[in-house]
Short mmCIF file of C-alpha atoms in Angstrom, two decimals:
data_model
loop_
_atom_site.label_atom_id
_atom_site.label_comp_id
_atom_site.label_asym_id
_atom_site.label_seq_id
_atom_site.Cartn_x
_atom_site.Cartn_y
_atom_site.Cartn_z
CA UNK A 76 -1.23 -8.79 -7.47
CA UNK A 77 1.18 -9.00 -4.61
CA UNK A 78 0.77 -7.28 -1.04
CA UNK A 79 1.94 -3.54 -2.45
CA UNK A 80 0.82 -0.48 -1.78
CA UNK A 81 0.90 2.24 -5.02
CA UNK A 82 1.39 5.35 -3.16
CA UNK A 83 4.08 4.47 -0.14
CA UNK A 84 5.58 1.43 -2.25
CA UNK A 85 5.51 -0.60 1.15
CA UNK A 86 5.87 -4.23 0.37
CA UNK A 87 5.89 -7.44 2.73
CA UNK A 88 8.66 -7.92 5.57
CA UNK A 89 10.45 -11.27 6.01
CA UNK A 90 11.64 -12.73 8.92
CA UNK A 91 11.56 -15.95 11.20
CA UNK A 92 8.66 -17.25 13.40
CA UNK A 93 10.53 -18.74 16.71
CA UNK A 94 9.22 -21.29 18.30
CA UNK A 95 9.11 -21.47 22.36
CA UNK A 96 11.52 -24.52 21.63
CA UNK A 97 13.76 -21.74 19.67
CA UNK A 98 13.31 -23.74 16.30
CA UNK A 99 12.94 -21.02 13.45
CA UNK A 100 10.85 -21.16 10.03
CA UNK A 101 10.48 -18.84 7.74
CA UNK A 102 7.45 -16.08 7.74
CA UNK A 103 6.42 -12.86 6.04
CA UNK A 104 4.41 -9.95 7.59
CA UNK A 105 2.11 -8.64 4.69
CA UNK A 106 1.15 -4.87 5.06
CA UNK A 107 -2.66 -4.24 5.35
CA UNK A 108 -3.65 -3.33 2.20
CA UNK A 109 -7.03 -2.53 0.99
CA UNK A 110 -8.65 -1.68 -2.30
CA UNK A 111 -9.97 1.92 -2.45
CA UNK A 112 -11.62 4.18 -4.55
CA UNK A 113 -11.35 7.78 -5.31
CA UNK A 114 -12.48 10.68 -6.96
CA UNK A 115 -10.43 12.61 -8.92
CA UNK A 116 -12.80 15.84 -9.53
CA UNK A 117 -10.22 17.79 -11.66
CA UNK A 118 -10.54 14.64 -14.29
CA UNK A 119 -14.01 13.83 -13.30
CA UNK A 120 -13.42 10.32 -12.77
CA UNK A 121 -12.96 7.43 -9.96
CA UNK A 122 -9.70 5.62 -9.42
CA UNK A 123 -9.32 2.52 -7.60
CA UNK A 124 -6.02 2.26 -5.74
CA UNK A 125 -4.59 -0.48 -3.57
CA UNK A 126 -3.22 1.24 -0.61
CA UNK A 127 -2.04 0.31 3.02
CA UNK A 128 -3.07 1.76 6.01
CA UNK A 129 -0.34 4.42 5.90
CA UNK A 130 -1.49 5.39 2.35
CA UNK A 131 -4.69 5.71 3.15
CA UNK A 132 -3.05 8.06 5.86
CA UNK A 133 -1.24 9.76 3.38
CA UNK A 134 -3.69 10.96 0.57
CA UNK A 135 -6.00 12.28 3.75
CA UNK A 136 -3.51 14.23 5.08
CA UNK A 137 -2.23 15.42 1.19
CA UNK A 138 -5.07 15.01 -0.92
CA UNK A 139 -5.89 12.83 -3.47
CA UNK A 140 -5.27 15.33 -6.28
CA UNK A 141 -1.24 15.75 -5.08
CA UNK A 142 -0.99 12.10 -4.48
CA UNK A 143 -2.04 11.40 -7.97
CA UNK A 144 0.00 13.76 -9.35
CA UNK A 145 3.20 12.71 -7.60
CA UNK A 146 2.43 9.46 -8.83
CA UNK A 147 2.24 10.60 -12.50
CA UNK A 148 5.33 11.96 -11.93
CA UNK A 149 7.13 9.12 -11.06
CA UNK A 150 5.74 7.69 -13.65
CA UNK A 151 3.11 5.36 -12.82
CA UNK A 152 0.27 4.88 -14.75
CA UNK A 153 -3.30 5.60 -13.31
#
């Protein structure tokens, strides 16, 4: 699995790392995602999501129940 989070769709950021010489190499910022799970009491059932910081954010502010049900209707399977 690659650094994604399911519910905001945030994915890694690319970029340069400059040296204090000015040389430049490649780098990538991964988003901070973590492994949670849920329960879905309408289904009675847990769901394990990986989410980022922001989507963590997200489903407290919306609910898990709307989250997974905007998800469905996008089409993802959960």
């Amino acid at each position: 699995m690659s650094a994604h989070c399911e519910v905001t769709g945030r994915g890694p950021g690319f970029g340069n790392t400059v040296s204090h010489s000015h040389r430049r190499s490649r780098r990538r910022w991964n988003p901070n995602v973590q492994i949670k799970r849920y329960v879905l009491p309408s289904e009675g059932r847990r769901i394990r999501l990986r989410v980022s910081a922001k989507g963590i954010k997200v489903i407290d502010r919306d609910g898990i129940e709307a989250v997974v049900a905007r998800l469905g209707r996008n089409g993802e399977k959960i």
